[in-house]
Amino acid sequence: MSFIHSRNRIRGKLIDDIYAPNDLNLKVPKYKFPESEHEPRHVYQIVHDELMLDGNARQNLATFCQTWVDPEIHQLMNECIDKNMIDKDEYPQTAELESRCVHMLADLWNSPEKTDTLGCSTTGSSEAAMLGGIALKWKWRAKMKELNKPPDKPNLICGPVQICWHKFARYWDVELREIPMEKDRLIMDPEEVIKRCDQNTIGVVPTLGVTYTCQYEPVQEICLALDQLKAKKGLDIPVHVDAASGGFLAPFCDPGMEWDFRLDRVKSINASGHKFGLSPLGVGWIIWRDKQELPEDLIFWVNYLGGNMPTFALNFSRPGGQIIAQYYNFLRLGKEGYRKIHQACYHTAQYLGDKLSQIGPFTVIYNGRGGIPGLLWTLKDPKNSNFSLYDLSEKLRSRGWQVPAYSMPAHREDLVVMRALIRHGVSRDLADLLLSDITRSLEYFKQNPVQSPLQEKDAACFNHAPKV
Ligand SMILES: *Cc1c(COP(=O)(O)O)cnc(C)c1O
C-alpha cells in the first residue's frame, strides 16, 4: 500500500495546477531568510508573477537602453551565462571577441593608422567615464610634477552632464566645473569652456547626446577653441568625449560630422553598448587614442588567472555574454544595418516631434534633428495650463507608457520638459499609439481640469537627472 501512496503523491505533484494548494497558496517569506526549500517551478512562478508589476520595458520611453534584441542574442546570452569575461586565459575566444570589438570601434571612430589605440569593455558608460576620468587625472598629475607644481586642485569642465561625471568628480576628488544652462543655450559652447580653463584643468568633456535635451555638444568647435587657447596661453587641455549614445549614432547617421579621433585633441571616447550599440544591458566601451594617454601605472597585471593579463577596470568578475552580443551585432548589422535601424528611429522621432508641435499646447524644444533619436517638449503656457507635464506623465502611465517629466538643471530649473526616446523596436505604429494616448489625455484634462497641477516634488519622478 505504501507503494501506491507514494506513487499518488508523485502523481499529484506532477499534475497539480500550479496555483492549486501548494507554495503559491501561502505567503512566501519576503524579508527573512527562508527556512526551507521550495519547488523550482513554484518559485519561478512567484518571481515571474511579481515582476509583472514592473513597468513594461518596451513602453519605457525614459530609458536610452535597449529593450528589444534579436532572438539570436537571447540564445547567445544563454549560451554565455557561465563565461566570466575576466578569465581571459580560460575563455580566450571571449577575450579575442572583446579585442576585435575594441579594434572595430577604434576603426569606427576614425583612429588614425599611426596611433596605438587602446581600449576595453566596461559595464556601461559610467564605468568607462570613471576610467577615462582617472586617466585624465593621472596624466595631468604627471604633467604638474614635471612643472614642479603642486597637483592638488584638479578640475574638469563639462556641460550639463549625466550623473556619472558627478560621481567621478566626487569619488576622485576633482572639482567639476559644470557649465550652467543660460536662456536658450541648454548645452556647452566654446566660449563658456575657455572661460573656465586653467592649468589645473585635467580635461574637457563634451557630451554627444546630452541626457537632458538629447542634443550633441559641439565637439569640433570646442577642440578648435582649445587649440587656440594652446597657441595663445600654452595650456594644452585634452578632450574626452562622452558619446554614451552618440558613439553608436553619429558614425552611421552623420558620418561627416567630426567629433571623434579625427580631431587630434580627442584623447578618449566612451560609449554604451547597451544603448544605441543595440546590445543587452551591461556593456560599455572606452577607447584611448594612443597608448600614452593611458598611464601605465593604472594597468594591473594579474598572473593568477593563468597567463599574465593586463586589466584596467573597476570590476573583476563580469558576464561575457554582453560582449559576445556586441560582437554579434557588429557582424550582423555592419554600418548598413545600424544606419537603417537608427534612421528609422530618427524618422519616427521627427514625425512625433512634428505632430506634437501641431496638436496643441506644446512647444517642441528638440525634434530629433541634431542629436539622439528622441524628442523634448514643454508647455507653451504652463502658468495658465489646467494640468502640468507631471500630470500628463502620470496619465500616460495608466496606459503603460513611461514618459518622464522633469525640470532642467541650473540655471533653467524653471523649465519643465517631457522627453521621449525612440529606440530600436519603437515602431511608427507604436508611436502613433502613444500620440493618440497623448491626445486622449489632453482631451481628458480639458473635460477634467486639474485643480492643483502636480509639481516635481510630488510627482513619481523617474528621470535620470542628478539633483546636486
Ligand atoms: C547613459 C549615459 C551615461 C551612463 O551610461 P551607463 O551605460 O548607463 O552607465 C553617461 N553619459 C551619458 C551622456 C549617458 O547618456
Coordinates of C-alpha atoms and ligand atoms in Angstrom, one line a residue:
M1 CA 0.0 0.0 0.0
S2 CA 2.7 2.4 0.8
F3 CA 3.9 2.0 -2.8
I4 CA 0.6 3.2 -4.1
H5 CA 0.6 6.1 -1.7
S6 CA 3.9 7.4 -2.7
R7 CA 3.0 6.9 -6.4
N8 CA -0.1 9.0 -5.8
R9 CA 2.0 11.7 -4.1
I10 CA 4.3 12.0 -7.0
R11 CA 1.5 11.9 -9.5
G12 CA -0.2 14.7 -7.5
K13 CA 3.0 16.8 -7.7
L14 CA 3.4 16.3 -11.4
I15 CA -0.2 17.2 -12.5
D16 CA -1.3 19.7 -9.8
D17 CA -2.2 23.0 -11.3
I18 CA 0.5 25.4 -10.2
Y19 CA -1.9 27.7 -8.4
A20 CA -3.8 24.8 -6.7
P21 CA -2.9 24.3 -3.0
N22 CA 0.9 24.4 -2.7
D23 CA 3.6 27.1 -2.2
L24 CA 1.6 29.5 -4.3
N25 CA -1.3 29.4 -1.9
L26 CA 0.8 30.7 1.0
K27 CA 2.6 33.9 1.7
V28 CA 6.3 33.4 0.9
P29 CA 8.8 35.0 3.2
K30 CA 9.9 38.4 2.0
Y31 CA 12.3 39.9 4.4
K32 CA 13.5 37.0 6.5
F33 CA 15.8 34.4 5.1
P34 CA 13.6 31.3 4.2
E35 CA 14.0 28.3 6.5
S36 CA 13.0 25.6 3.9
E37 CA 13.3 24.8 0.3
H38 CA 10.6 25.1 -2.4
E39 CA 9.8 23.6 -5.7
P40 CA 11.7 25.5 -8.5
R41 CA 8.5 25.5 -10.7
H42 CA 6.6 27.2 -8.0
V43 CA 9.2 29.7 -7.0
Y44 CA 9.7 30.6 -10.7
Q45 CA 6.0 31.4 -11.0
I46 CA 6.1 33.5 -7.8
V47 CA 9.0 35.5 -9.0
H48 CA 7.8 35.8 -12.6
D49 CA 4.4 37.0 -11.4
E50 CA 5.8 39.6 -9.1
L51 CA 7.8 41.1 -11.9
M52 CA 4.6 41.8 -13.8
L53 CA 4.3 44.8 -11.6
D54 CA 7.4 46.3 -13.1
G55 CA 6.7 48.7 -16.0
N56 CA 6.7 47.2 -19.4
A57 CA 10.2 47.9 -20.7
R58 CA 9.2 48.3 -24.3
Q59 CA 6.9 51.2 -23.3
N60 CA 9.6 52.8 -21.2
L61 CA 10.5 55.8 -23.3
A62 CA 12.6 57.2 -20.5
T63 CA 15.5 54.9 -21.0
F64 CA 18.2 55.1 -23.5
C65 CA 18.9 51.4 -23.1
Q66 CA 17.9 48.7 -25.4
T67 CA 14.7 46.8 -24.7
W68 CA 14.5 44.7 -27.8
V69 CA 17.1 42.3 -29.2
D70 CA 17.3 39.6 -31.9
P71 CA 16.2 36.1 -30.8
E72 CA 19.8 35.1 -31.7
I73 CA 21.1 37.4 -28.9
H74 CA 18.8 35.7 -26.4
Q75 CA 20.3 32.4 -27.5
L76 CA 23.9 33.7 -27.3
M77 CA 23.3 35.2 -23.9
N78 CA 22.0 31.9 -22.6
E79 CA 25.0 30.0 -24.0
C80 CA 27.4 32.5 -22.4
I81 CA 25.8 32.6 -18.9
D82 CA 28.8 30.7 -17.5
K83 CA 31.5 32.8 -19.1
N84 CA 33.4 35.2 -17.0
M85 CA 35.0 37.9 -19.2
I86 CA 37.8 38.5 -16.7
D87 CA 39.1 34.9 -17.1
K88 CA 40.9 35.7 -20.3
D89 CA 43.1 32.7 -20.2
E90 CA 40.2 30.3 -19.6
Y91 CA 37.9 31.8 -22.2
P92 CA 40.4 33.1 -24.8
Q93 CA 37.9 33.4 -27.6
T94 CA 35.7 35.6 -25.5
A95 CA 38.8 37.7 -24.9
E96 CA 39.5 37.7 -28.6
L97 CA 36.0 38.9 -29.5
E98 CA 36.3 41.7 -26.9
S99 CA 39.6 42.7 -28.5
R100 CA 38.0 42.6 -32.0
C101 CA 35.2 44.9 -30.8
V102 CA 37.8 47.3 -29.5
H103 CA 39.6 47.3 -32.9
M104 CA 36.3 47.7 -34.7
L105 CA 35.3 50.7 -32.5
A106 CA 38.7 52.3 -33.0
D107 CA 38.1 52.0 -36.7
L108 CA 34.6 53.2 -36.5
W109 CA 35.7 56.3 -34.5
N110 CA 38.4 57.0 -37.0
S111 CA 41.5 56.2 -35.1
P112 CA 44.5 57.2 -37.3
E113 CA 46.6 54.3 -38.6
K114 CA 49.8 55.6 -37.0
T115 CA 48.4 55.6 -33.4
D116 CA 48.4 52.8 -31.0
T117 CA 44.8 52.7 -30.0
L118 CA 43.9 51.0 -26.7
G119 CA 40.6 50.2 -25.1
C120 CA 38.4 47.8 -23.2
S121 CA 34.8 46.9 -22.4
T122 CA 33.2 48.1 -19.3
T123 CA 29.8 47.5 -17.6
G124 CA 28.5 50.7 -19.2
S125 CA 29.4 54.3 -19.8
S126 CA 29.5 55.0 -16.1
E127 CA 32.5 52.7 -15.5
A128 CA 34.0 53.9 -18.8
A129 CA 33.7 57.5 -17.6
M130 CA 35.5 56.6 -14.4
L131 CA 38.3 55.0 -16.3
G132 CA 38.6 57.9 -18.7
G133 CA 38.5 60.5 -15.9
I134 CA 41.1 58.7 -13.9
A135 CA 43.4 58.5 -16.9
L136 CA 43.0 62.3 -17.4
K137 CA 43.8 62.9 -13.7
W138 CA 46.9 60.8 -13.8
K139 CA 48.2 62.4 -16.9
W140 CA 47.6 65.9 -15.5
R141 CA 49.4 64.9 -12.2
A142 CA 52.4 63.7 -14.1
K143 CA 52.5 67.0 -16.1
M144 CA 52.3 69.0 -12.9
K145 CA 55.1 67.0 -11.4
E146 CA 57.3 67.8 -14.4
L147 CA 56.5 71.5 -14.0
N148 CA 57.2 71.3 -10.3
K149 CA 53.8 72.5 -9.4
P150 CA 51.5 71.1 -6.7
P151 CA 49.0 68.7 -8.2
D152 CA 46.3 69.3 -5.6
K153 CA 43.4 71.2 -7.2
P154 CA 42.3 69.3 -10.4
N155 CA 39.2 70.4 -12.2
L156 CA 37.1 69.0 -15.1
I157 CA 35.0 71.1 -17.4
C158 CA 31.7 69.9 -18.8
G159 CA 28.2 70.9 -19.9
P160 CA 25.1 69.6 -18.2
V161 CA 26.3 66.1 -17.7
Q162 CA 24.9 62.7 -16.8
I163 CA 25.3 61.8 -13.1
C164 CA 28.3 59.5 -13.7
W165 CA 30.5 62.6 -14.1
H166 CA 29.3 64.0 -10.7
K167 CA 30.2 60.6 -9.3
F168 CA 33.6 60.7 -10.9
A169 CA 34.3 64.2 -9.5
R170 CA 33.2 63.3 -6.0
Y171 CA 34.8 59.9 -5.8
W172 CA 38.1 61.0 -7.2
D173 CA 38.2 64.5 -5.6
V174 CA 38.1 66.6 -8.7
E175 CA 36.3 69.9 -9.0
L176 CA 33.5 69.7 -11.6
R177 CA 33.1 73.0 -13.5
E178 CA 29.7 72.3 -15.0
I179 CA 28.6 75.0 -17.4
P180 CA 25.1 76.0 -16.4
M181 CA 22.3 76.5 -19.0
E182 CA 21.6 80.1 -19.9
K183 CA 18.3 81.1 -21.5
D184 CA 18.0 79.1 -24.8
R185 CA 21.6 77.7 -24.5
L186 CA 21.0 74.3 -23.0
I187 CA 24.4 72.9 -23.8
M188 CA 28.1 74.0 -23.6
D189 CA 29.7 76.3 -26.1
P190 CA 33.4 77.1 -26.7
E191 CA 33.3 80.5 -25.1
E192 CA 32.0 79.1 -21.8
V193 CA 34.5 76.3 -21.9
I194 CA 37.5 78.6 -22.4
K195 CA 36.4 80.9 -19.6
R196 CA 36.8 78.0 -17.1
C197 CA 40.2 76.6 -18.3
D198 CA 43.3 76.9 -16.2
Q199 CA 46.5 74.9 -15.5
N200 CA 44.5 72.6 -13.2
T201 CA 42.0 71.6 -15.8
I202 CA 42.5 67.9 -16.4
G203 CA 40.2 67.8 -19.3
V204 CA 37.0 68.9 -21.1
V205 CA 34.2 66.5 -21.5
P206 CA 31.6 67.3 -24.2
T207 CA 28.6 65.0 -24.4
L208 CA 27.4 63.6 -27.7
G209 CA 23.8 63.3 -26.8
V210 CA 23.1 65.4 -23.6
T211 CA 20.9 63.5 -21.2
Y212 CA 18.5 66.4 -20.6
T213 CA 18.0 67.6 -24.1
C214 CA 19.3 64.8 -26.5
Q215 CA 21.4 67.4 -28.3
Y216 CA 25.0 67.0 -29.4
E217 CA 27.5 69.3 -27.9
P218 CA 29.8 70.9 -30.5
V219 CA 32.9 68.8 -30.1
Q220 CA 34.8 70.2 -33.1
E221 CA 34.2 73.8 -32.2
I222 CA 35.4 73.1 -28.6
C223 CA 38.6 71.4 -29.9
L224 CA 39.2 74.3 -32.1
A225 CA 38.8 76.8 -29.3
L226 CA 41.2 74.7 -27.1
D227 CA 43.7 74.7 -30.0
Q228 CA 43.6 78.5 -30.0
L229 CA 43.9 78.5 -26.2
K230 CA 47.1 76.5 -26.5
A231 CA 48.5 78.8 -29.2
K232 CA 47.7 81.8 -27.0
K233 CA 48.4 80.7 -23.5
G234 CA 50.3 77.4 -23.8
L235 CA 47.6 75.5 -21.9
D236 CA 47.2 72.1 -23.6
I237 CA 43.9 70.6 -22.4
P238 CA 42.8 67.1 -23.6
V239 CA 39.2 66.2 -24.5
H240 CA 37.3 63.1 -23.6
V241 CA 34.0 62.7 -25.4
D242 CA 31.1 61.2 -23.5
A243 CA 29.5 59.5 -26.5
A244 CA 27.3 57.2 -24.4
S245 CA 24.6 57.5 -27.1
G246 CA 26.2 59.4 -30.0
G247 CA 29.1 57.0 -30.3
F248 CA 26.8 54.5 -31.9
L249 CA 24.7 57.0 -33.8
A250 CA 26.9 59.7 -35.4
P251 CA 29.2 57.2 -37.3
F252 CA 26.2 55.7 -39.1
C253 CA 23.8 58.6 -39.5
D254 CA 26.0 61.6 -39.5
P255 CA 29.4 60.3 -40.8
G256 CA 30.5 63.8 -42.0
M257 CA 30.4 65.3 -38.5
E258 CA 33.8 65.4 -36.9
W259 CA 33.7 64.6 -33.2
D260 CA 36.0 61.6 -32.8
F261 CA 39.7 60.7 -33.3
R262 CA 39.7 62.7 -36.5
L263 CA 40.2 65.6 -34.0
D264 CA 43.7 65.4 -32.5
R265 CA 42.6 66.8 -29.3
V266 CA 40.1 64.0 -28.6
K267 CA 42.2 61.6 -26.4
S268 CA 39.5 59.2 -25.3
I269 CA 35.9 58.3 -26.0
N270 CA 33.3 56.3 -24.1
A271 CA 30.0 54.8 -25.4
S272 CA 27.3 52.5 -24.1
G273 CA 27.0 49.2 -26.0
H274 CA 23.6 48.7 -24.3
K275 CA 22.2 52.0 -25.6
F276 CA 22.4 52.6 -29.4
G277 CA 25.1 49.9 -29.7
L278 CA 21.9 47.7 -29.5
S279 CA 23.3 45.1 -27.1
P280 CA 21.7 43.8 -23.9
L281 CA 22.2 45.6 -20.6
G282 CA 25.7 45.5 -19.1
V283 CA 28.2 46.6 -21.7
G284 CA 30.1 49.8 -22.4
W285 CA 33.3 50.8 -24.1
I286 CA 36.2 53.1 -23.7
I287 CA 38.9 53.7 -26.3
W288 CA 42.1 55.8 -25.9
R289 CA 43.6 57.5 -28.9
D290 CA 47.1 56.3 -28.1
K291 CA 48.9 54.2 -25.5
Q292 CA 50.5 57.3 -24.0
E293 CA 47.0 58.6 -23.0
L294 CA 46.5 55.7 -20.6
P295 CA 49.2 55.9 -17.9
E296 CA 50.9 52.6 -17.3
D297 CA 50.6 52.6 -13.6
L298 CA 46.8 52.3 -14.0
I299 CA 47.2 48.9 -15.6
F300 CA 47.3 45.9 -13.3
W301 CA 49.0 42.7 -14.4
V302 CA 47.5 39.6 -12.9
N303 CA 49.0 36.1 -13.1
Y304 CA 46.6 34.1 -11.1
L305 CA 44.2 33.6 -14.0
G306 CA 46.9 31.7 -15.9
G307 CA 48.9 33.8 -18.3
N308 CA 49.9 37.3 -17.4
M309 CA 46.9 39.5 -18.2
P310 CA 46.6 43.3 -18.2
T311 CA 43.4 44.7 -16.6
F312 CA 42.1 48.2 -16.2
A313 CA 38.6 48.1 -14.8
L314 CA 36.7 48.8 -11.6
N315 CA 35.2 45.3 -11.5
F316 CA 36.7 41.8 -11.6
S317 CA 34.2 39.1 -12.5
R318 CA 31.7 40.2 -15.1
P319 CA 29.4 38.4 -17.5
G320 CA 30.9 37.8 -21.0
G321 CA 27.6 37.5 -22.8
Q322 CA 27.0 41.2 -23.4
I323 CA 30.4 41.5 -25.1
I324 CA 29.6 38.4 -27.3
A325 CA 26.3 40.0 -28.1
Q326 CA 28.0 43.2 -29.1
Y327 CA 30.3 41.3 -31.5
Y328 CA 27.2 39.6 -32.9
N329 CA 25.6 43.0 -33.6
F330 CA 28.7 44.3 -35.3
L331 CA 28.8 41.3 -37.6
R332 CA 25.1 41.0 -38.0
L333 CA 24.4 44.7 -38.8
G334 CA 27.5 46.4 -40.1
K335 CA 27.3 50.1 -40.8
E336 CA 24.4 49.4 -43.2
G337 CA 22.2 47.7 -40.6
Y338 CA 23.0 50.2 -37.8
R339 CA 22.2 53.1 -40.2
K340 CA 18.9 51.6 -41.2
I341 CA 17.7 50.9 -37.6
H342 CA 18.8 54.3 -36.3
Q343 CA 17.5 56.2 -39.3
A344 CA 14.1 54.6 -38.8
C345 CA 14.1 55.8 -35.2
Y346 CA 15.2 59.4 -36.3
H347 CA 12.3 59.5 -38.8
T348 CA 9.8 58.3 -36.1
A349 CA 11.2 60.9 -33.6
Q350 CA 10.9 63.7 -36.2
Y351 CA 7.4 62.5 -37.1
L352 CA 6.3 62.6 -33.5
G353 CA 8.0 66.0 -33.0
D354 CA 6.2 67.5 -35.9
K355 CA 2.9 66.0 -34.8
L356 CA 3.3 67.2 -31.2
S357 CA 4.0 70.7 -32.3
Q358 CA 0.7 70.7 -34.2
I359 CA -1.7 69.2 -31.8
G360 CA -1.9 71.9 -29.2
P361 CA -0.4 73.2 -26.1
F362 CA 3.2 72.1 -26.6
T363 CA 6.4 73.8 -27.8
V364 CA 8.8 71.2 -29.2
I365 CA 12.3 72.0 -28.0
Y366 CA 14.1 69.2 -29.7
N367 CA 12.6 67.3 -32.6
G368 CA 15.0 64.5 -33.4
R369 CA 17.3 66.6 -35.5
G370 CA 21.0 67.2 -34.5
G371 CA 21.3 64.7 -31.7
I372 CA 19.8 61.5 -30.4
P373 CA 16.6 60.0 -31.9
G374 CA 14.2 61.3 -29.4
L375 CA 12.2 64.4 -28.7
L376 CA 11.7 67.0 -26.0
W377 CA 8.8 69.3 -25.4
T378 CA 7.4 71.7 -22.9
L379 CA 4.1 73.5 -22.3
K380 CA 3.7 76.8 -24.2
D381 CA 2.0 78.4 -21.2
P382 CA 2.5 76.3 -18.1
K383 CA 1.1 79.0 -15.8
N384 CA -2.3 79.0 -17.5
S385 CA -2.5 75.3 -18.1
N386 CA -5.0 73.2 -16.2
F387 CA -2.5 70.3 -16.0
S388 CA 1.3 70.0 -15.6
L389 CA 3.6 67.7 -17.6
Y390 CA 3.8 65.7 -14.4
D391 CA 0.1 65.1 -14.6
L392 CA 0.4 64.1 -18.2
S393 CA 3.2 61.7 -17.3
E394 CA 1.0 60.1 -14.7
K395 CA -1.9 59.9 -17.1
L396 CA 0.2 58.2 -19.8
R397 CA 1.4 55.8 -17.2
S398 CA -2.1 54.5 -16.8
R399 CA -1.7 53.1 -20.3
G400 CA 1.7 51.7 -19.6
W401 CA 3.8 54.4 -21.2
Q402 CA 6.7 55.8 -19.2
V403 CA 7.4 59.2 -20.4
P404 CA 9.4 61.3 -17.9
A405 CA 8.7 64.9 -17.0
Y406 CA 11.5 66.8 -15.3
S407 CA 12.9 70.2 -14.6
M408 CA 16.2 71.3 -16.2
P409 CA 19.4 71.8 -14.1
A410 CA 21.0 75.1 -13.2
H411 CA 20.1 77.8 -14.3
R412 CA 16.9 76.6 -16.1
E413 CA 15.1 75.0 -13.2
D414 CA 12.1 76.9 -14.3
L415 CA 11.9 74.9 -17.5
V416 CA 9.9 71.7 -17.1
V417 CA 10.1 69.3 -20.0
M418 CA 8.9 65.9 -21.2
R419 CA 11.2 63.6 -23.1
A420 CA 10.7 60.5 -25.2
L421 CA 13.5 58.4 -26.6
I422 CA 12.8 56.5 -29.8
R423 CA 14.8 53.2 -29.9
H424 CA 15.1 50.0 -31.9
G425 CA 11.6 48.5 -31.5
V426 CA 9.6 51.7 -31.2
S427 CA 7.8 51.3 -34.5
R428 CA 5.8 54.0 -36.3
D429 CA 2.7 52.2 -35.2
L430 CA 3.7 52.2 -31.6
A431 CA 4.5 55.9 -31.9
D432 CA 1.0 56.5 -33.3
L433 CA -0.5 54.7 -30.3
L434 CA 1.5 57.0 -28.0
L435 CA 0.3 60.0 -29.9
S436 CA -3.3 59.0 -29.6
D437 CA -2.9 58.4 -25.9
I438 CA -1.4 61.9 -25.5
T439 CA -4.3 63.4 -27.5
R440 CA -6.8 61.5 -25.4
S441 CA -5.1 62.7 -22.2
L442 CA -5.3 66.3 -23.4
E443 CA -9.0 65.8 -24.1
Y444 CA -9.4 64.4 -20.6
F445 CA -7.7 67.4 -19.0
K446 CA -9.9 69.7 -21.0
Q447 CA -13.0 67.9 -19.5
N448 CA -11.5 67.5 -16.1
P449 CA -9.2 70.4 -15.3
V450 CA -6.7 69.5 -12.6
Q451 CA -7.3 71.7 -9.5
S452 CA -3.7 71.8 -8.4
P453 CA -1.4 70.5 -11.1
L454 CA 1.3 68.1 -9.8
Q455 CA 4.7 69.7 -9.0
E456 CA 8.1 68.0 -9.3
K457 CA 8.3 67.3 -5.6
D458 CA 5.1 65.3 -5.6
A459 CA 5.5 63.5 -8.9
A460 CA 6.7 60.0 -9.2
C461 CA 9.9 61.1 -10.8
F462 CA 11.8 58.8 -13.0
N463 CA 14.3 61.0 -14.8
H464 CA 18.0 60.2 -14.5
A465 CA 18.9 63.8 -13.7
P466 CA 21.2 64.3 -10.7
K467 CA 19.9 66.8 -8.3
V468 CA 23.0 68.1 -6.7
Ligands
LIG1 C1 23.6 56.8 -20.2 C2 24.7 57.8 -20.1 C3 25.7 57.6 -19.2 C4 25.8 56.4 -18.3 O1 25.9 55.3 -19.0 P1 25.6 53.8 -18.5 O2 25.9 53.0 -19.7 O3 24.1 53.8 -18.1 O4 26.5 53.6 -17.3 C5 26.7 58.5 -19.2 N1 26.7 59.6 -20.0 C6 25.7 59.8 -20.9 C7 25.7 61.0 -21.8 C8 24.6 58.9 -20.9 O5 23.6 59.1 -21.8

